[in-house]
XYZ file of C-alpha atoms in Angstrom:
333
model
C 16.158 78.843 15.359
C 12.811 77.752 16.791
C 12.289 78.435 20.497
C 9.615 76.988 22.744
C 7.179 79.601 23.994
C 4.774 77.447 26.012
C 5.169 76.950 29.756
C 5.076 73.514 31.415
C 3.915 73.372 35.045
C 4.040 70.486 37.543
C 1.860 70.461 40.665
C 3.317 68.002 43.161
C 1.512 67.776 46.460
C -0.590 66.076 49.080
C -4.009 64.595 48.287
C -7.120 66.811 48.583
C -5.380 70.107 47.789
C -7.558 70.684 44.678
C -4.959 69.709 42.070
C -7.497 67.840 39.947
C -10.064 70.620 40.326
C -7.514 73.125 39.082
C -6.765 70.955 36.047
C -10.487 70.616 35.317
C -10.912 74.388 35.495
C -8.008 74.947 33.085
C -9.538 72.374 30.746
C -12.801 74.342 30.712
C -11.291 77.835 30.408
C -8.464 77.251 27.913
C -9.508 77.836 24.271
C -7.858 74.534 23.265
C -7.388 71.881 25.942
C -7.212 68.105 26.345
C -7.650 66.432 29.741
C -6.255 62.979 30.416
C -5.221 60.811 33.326
C -1.771 59.319 33.657
C -3.068 55.931 34.763
C -5.137 55.470 31.625
C -2.686 57.027 29.171
C -0.037 55.292 27.110
C 2.810 56.649 25.024
C 0.808 56.161 21.831
C -2.258 57.811 23.360
C -0.275 60.893 24.341
C 1.805 61.246 21.159
C 0.616 59.376 18.050
C 0.059 55.849 16.815
C -0.069 53.985 13.497
C -3.273 52.016 12.897
C -3.837 49.367 10.238
C -7.180 49.368 8.417
C -8.815 45.933 8.700
C -10.272 45.976 5.188
C -7.611 47.562 3.017
C -4.560 46.786 5.108
C -3.315 50.355 4.756
C -1.685 52.214 7.623
C -2.679 55.669 8.820
C -1.728 57.959 11.691
C -3.928 58.568 14.730
C -3.105 61.734 16.677
C -2.669 61.570 20.429
C -3.541 64.065 23.161
C -0.486 66.295 22.717
C -1.073 66.586 18.966
C -4.782 67.287 19.367
C -3.953 70.050 21.876
C -1.620 71.830 19.444
C -1.872 75.533 20.273
C -3.417 74.875 23.677
C -2.754 72.993 26.896
C -2.601 69.317 27.900
C -3.802 68.567 31.437
C -2.349 65.301 32.764
C -3.685 64.177 36.120
C -2.057 61.409 38.190
C 1.229 62.070 36.400
C 3.096 59.876 38.889
C 0.946 56.856 37.947
C 2.297 56.818 34.392
C 4.805 54.169 33.425
C 8.370 55.399 33.049
C 8.471 54.382 29.376
C 5.360 56.473 28.689
C 6.858 59.533 30.397
C 10.009 59.185 28.301
C 7.880 59.275 25.146
C 6.766 62.854 25.792
C 10.287 64.262 26.308
C 10.516 65.434 22.713
C 7.017 66.910 22.772
C 7.703 68.895 25.949
C 10.975 70.462 24.765
C 11.085 70.497 20.941
C 7.264 70.559 20.671
C 7.329 67.998 17.882
C 6.603 64.287 17.695
C 8.674 62.162 15.317
C 7.047 59.075 13.832
C 8.878 56.274 11.971
C 6.561 53.265 11.902
C 5.192 50.943 9.214
C 6.843 52.899 6.416
C 5.426 56.229 7.669
C 8.066 58.815 8.534
C 6.835 62.247 9.558
C 7.030 64.955 12.211
C 3.882 66.227 13.931
C 3.538 69.544 15.740
C 2.653 69.489 19.448
C 2.988 73.184 20.365
C 1.153 72.837 23.642
C 1.739 73.524 27.313
C 1.734 70.666 29.797
C -0.030 71.067 33.136
C 0.611 67.946 35.215
C -0.481 66.977 38.739
C 1.185 64.281 40.814
C 1.544 62.959 44.348
C 4.823 62.366 46.205
C 6.253 58.862 46.244
C 4.783 58.148 49.709
C 1.341 59.580 48.902
C 1.881 62.576 51.173
C 4.918 64.807 51.423
C 7.203 63.544 54.207
C 9.002 66.415 55.936
C 11.511 64.016 57.514
C 12.817 62.991 54.092
C 14.747 64.977 51.525
C 13.261 66.368 48.347
C 14.892 63.680 46.193
C 13.335 60.979 48.398
C 9.856 62.508 48.037
C 9.992 63.000 44.271
C 9.921 59.858 42.145
C 10.791 61.452 38.791
C 13.888 61.431 36.630
C 15.846 64.672 36.288
C 15.294 64.506 32.520
C 11.548 65.040 32.936
C 11.850 67.510 35.835
C 14.168 69.797 33.854
C 11.468 70.170 31.196
C 9.023 71.794 33.633
C 9.325 75.565 33.901
C 7.572 75.753 37.278
C 7.394 72.979 39.885
C 5.080 73.732 42.804
C 5.159 71.534 45.893
C 1.752 71.952 47.527
C 1.338 70.771 51.101
C -1.785 70.426 53.185
C -0.922 72.841 56.002
C -3.298 72.886 58.960
C -4.265 76.523 59.525
C -7.402 77.636 61.364
C -8.227 80.679 59.238
C -7.540 78.890 55.957
C -9.484 75.793 57.025
C -12.439 77.965 58.087
C -12.468 79.821 54.762
C -12.242 76.557 52.820
C -15.022 74.919 54.851
C -17.234 77.979 54.295
C -16.621 77.739 50.552
C -17.402 74.005 50.408
C -20.598 74.495 52.407
C -21.611 77.276 50.050
C -21.178 74.993 47.053
C -23.462 72.356 48.560
C -26.067 74.812 49.804
C -26.288 76.730 46.522
C -26.024 73.761 44.157
C -27.914 74.380 40.871
C -28.875 77.812 42.158
C -31.518 76.453 44.567
C -30.047 78.131 47.640
C -30.035 81.835 48.427
C -27.208 83.781 49.958
C -27.832 86.353 52.608
C -27.004 89.992 52.030
C -23.758 89.872 53.999
C -22.415 86.989 51.903
C -23.414 88.711 48.673
C -21.703 91.923 49.681
C -18.504 90.138 50.741
C -18.413 87.578 47.916
C -19.353 89.752 44.930
C -17.350 92.946 44.573
C -18.098 93.490 40.881
C -14.619 92.401 39.735
C -15.358 88.778 38.895
C -14.527 87.645 35.371
C -16.768 85.101 33.690
C -15.134 81.960 32.250
C -16.291 82.865 28.726
C -14.693 86.306 28.911
C -11.513 84.796 30.342
C -11.388 82.303 27.460
C -11.675 85.135 24.926
C -9.032 87.142 26.743
C -6.592 84.206 26.712
C -7.226 83.578 23.008
C -6.719 87.247 22.149
C -3.504 87.581 24.185
C -2.089 84.351 22.763
C -2.622 85.245 19.104
C -2.248 89.040 19.077
C 0.407 89.874 21.690
C 4.047 88.864 21.171
C 6.222 90.586 23.822
C 10.004 90.743 23.773
C 12.513 91.400 26.556
C 14.071 94.817 26.914
C 17.850 95.116 27.270
C 17.673 95.986 30.977
C 15.293 93.108 31.663
C 17.618 90.690 29.831
C 20.603 91.800 31.913
C 18.578 91.372 35.108
C 17.570 87.841 34.105
C 21.171 86.936 33.301
C 22.356 88.077 36.719
C 19.611 86.178 38.532
C 20.351 82.972 36.625
C 24.065 83.114 37.467
C 23.194 83.794 41.105
C 20.821 80.818 41.258
C 23.444 78.494 39.819
C 26.048 79.715 42.308
C 23.690 79.210 45.258
C 22.799 75.650 44.266
C 26.488 74.816 43.734
C 27.396 76.084 47.217
C 24.501 74.172 48.768
C 25.493 70.954 46.984
C 29.086 71.301 48.203
C 27.983 71.913 51.788
C 25.387 69.130 51.945
C 27.205 66.649 49.729
C 23.965 65.841 47.874
C 22.942 66.710 44.338
C 19.614 68.527 44.044
C 16.688 66.419 42.859
C 15.577 69.272 40.604
C 18.400 70.433 38.302
C 19.012 74.086 37.467
C 20.242 74.183 33.879
C 20.076 76.565 30.945
C 16.508 75.355 30.468
C 15.602 77.215 33.651
C 17.008 80.420 32.135
C 14.703 79.923 29.168
C 11.910 79.244 31.652
C 12.470 82.618 33.303
C 12.315 84.297 29.893
C 9.043 82.549 29.041
C 7.491 83.449 32.400
C 8.470 87.114 32.062
C 7.063 87.277 28.543
C 3.847 85.590 29.638
C 3.386 88.150 32.420
C 3.782 90.918 29.837
C 1.275 89.127 27.630
C -1.213 89.119 30.519
C -1.043 92.915 30.509
C -1.285 93.057 26.705
C 2.143 94.641 26.614
C 4.584 94.266 23.715
C 7.603 94.634 26.027
C 8.697 92.530 29.004
C 10.324 95.010 31.380
C 12.070 94.818 34.754
C 8.782 94.517 36.682
C 7.850 91.408 34.734
C 11.303 89.951 35.392
C 10.964 90.604 39.140
C 7.635 88.773 39.252
C 9.019 85.928 37.124
C 11.971 85.560 39.504
C 9.616 85.586 42.496
C 7.490 82.832 40.959
C 10.597 80.811 40.163
C 11.915 81.230 43.710
C 8.732 80.048 45.425
C 8.293 77.098 43.066
C 11.192 75.379 41.321
C 14.066 76.941 43.256
C 12.440 76.368 46.647
C 11.625 72.786 45.699
C 15.226 72.241 44.633
C 16.511 73.537 47.965
C 14.099 72.255 50.593
C 10.883 71.012 49.010
C 8.335 73.246 50.733
C 6.374 76.180 49.417
C 3.663 76.915 51.985
C 4.950 80.315 53.014
C 3.289 83.691 53.094
C 5.668 84.967 50.407
C 4.615 82.282 47.940
C 0.925 82.946 48.513
C 1.033 86.734 48.565
C 2.669 87.859 45.316
C 3.294 91.397 44.258
C 0.432 93.849 44.612
C 0.590 94.799 40.947
C -0.127 91.303 39.658
C -2.606 90.390 42.386
C -4.683 93.432 41.395
C -4.263 92.816 37.673
C -7.523 90.905 37.305
C -9.448 93.996 38.426
C -8.260 95.853 35.330
C -8.840 93.079 32.798
C -12.565 93.579 32.415
C -12.223 97.347 32.053
C -9.430 96.972 29.482
C -11.424 94.522 27.398
C -14.541 96.680 27.402
C -12.661 99.814 26.341
C -10.073 98.786 23.731
C -10.481 95.147 22.804
C -14.183 94.321 23.049
C -14.668 94.651 19.293
C -11.830 92.257 18.514
C -13.124 89.708 21.013
C -16.639 89.732 19.519
C -15.211 89.036 16.068
C -13.195 85.992 17.189
């Protein structure tokens, strides 16, 4: 039986919270990536189309974005601007990771083993706190259930965060093309020697994707099973008390999502086993994203932004690990 191993993520939030910038960065860092916009994308452009040659009259297949990104990631911006019929066309590609074609006498199945990173705005442009989650999200449950993580990002007015963001934006304009110079205090605070270059990050992602294949331990599997049953029980109790069905369903697909997230966290550490620590972090990510969106629709809490200390400090060890044990393999790729 073939199981999907790629993670699909939906970023749903207010304007000007850097959703498009994040998609652009992923498009540049991922070894294989295709960037597209929902407004200018059709079902044929995302999956595949059959084109007739003007001279010979023969038909041939033209691959779409999800086929071209096989083995990588598809970044879809303005996901809410897509027509409903076009979103339905990628259902098969997001779950089975294949695209079936039966047109003009051509019957075939194309591989689309890619992750989907989509960004969208709420139905009213900005997230309305006075409305329920189902009223803010204008997507069918069939497409929402195919996303492993759904983050609702809100533009929260906070003095310290706004000051830090304004300082960063000013720094980008002052030091554009390297013409500006930072003072010593900014250099000391901004460069601590642990930054990873985009090229090195690309090599690291490619190495981890092709060389590391983690599997769940027995204890980790039991922990995931218990959490999944608990999540289903909580959503059932909430639905009975409120009398409303959640806009984001919690089905067996979410259990598979938790497994994929835990295995991906183990893959980040170049580990062949996904243990209890990886499951705890996967559950935390699921709670502050999909589960929180299903319950109340907000995610701007300190818990969602903090994370566990182990995984927040993981990037500090990546460069050292690559230089010691895996530098030779990365140079040969």
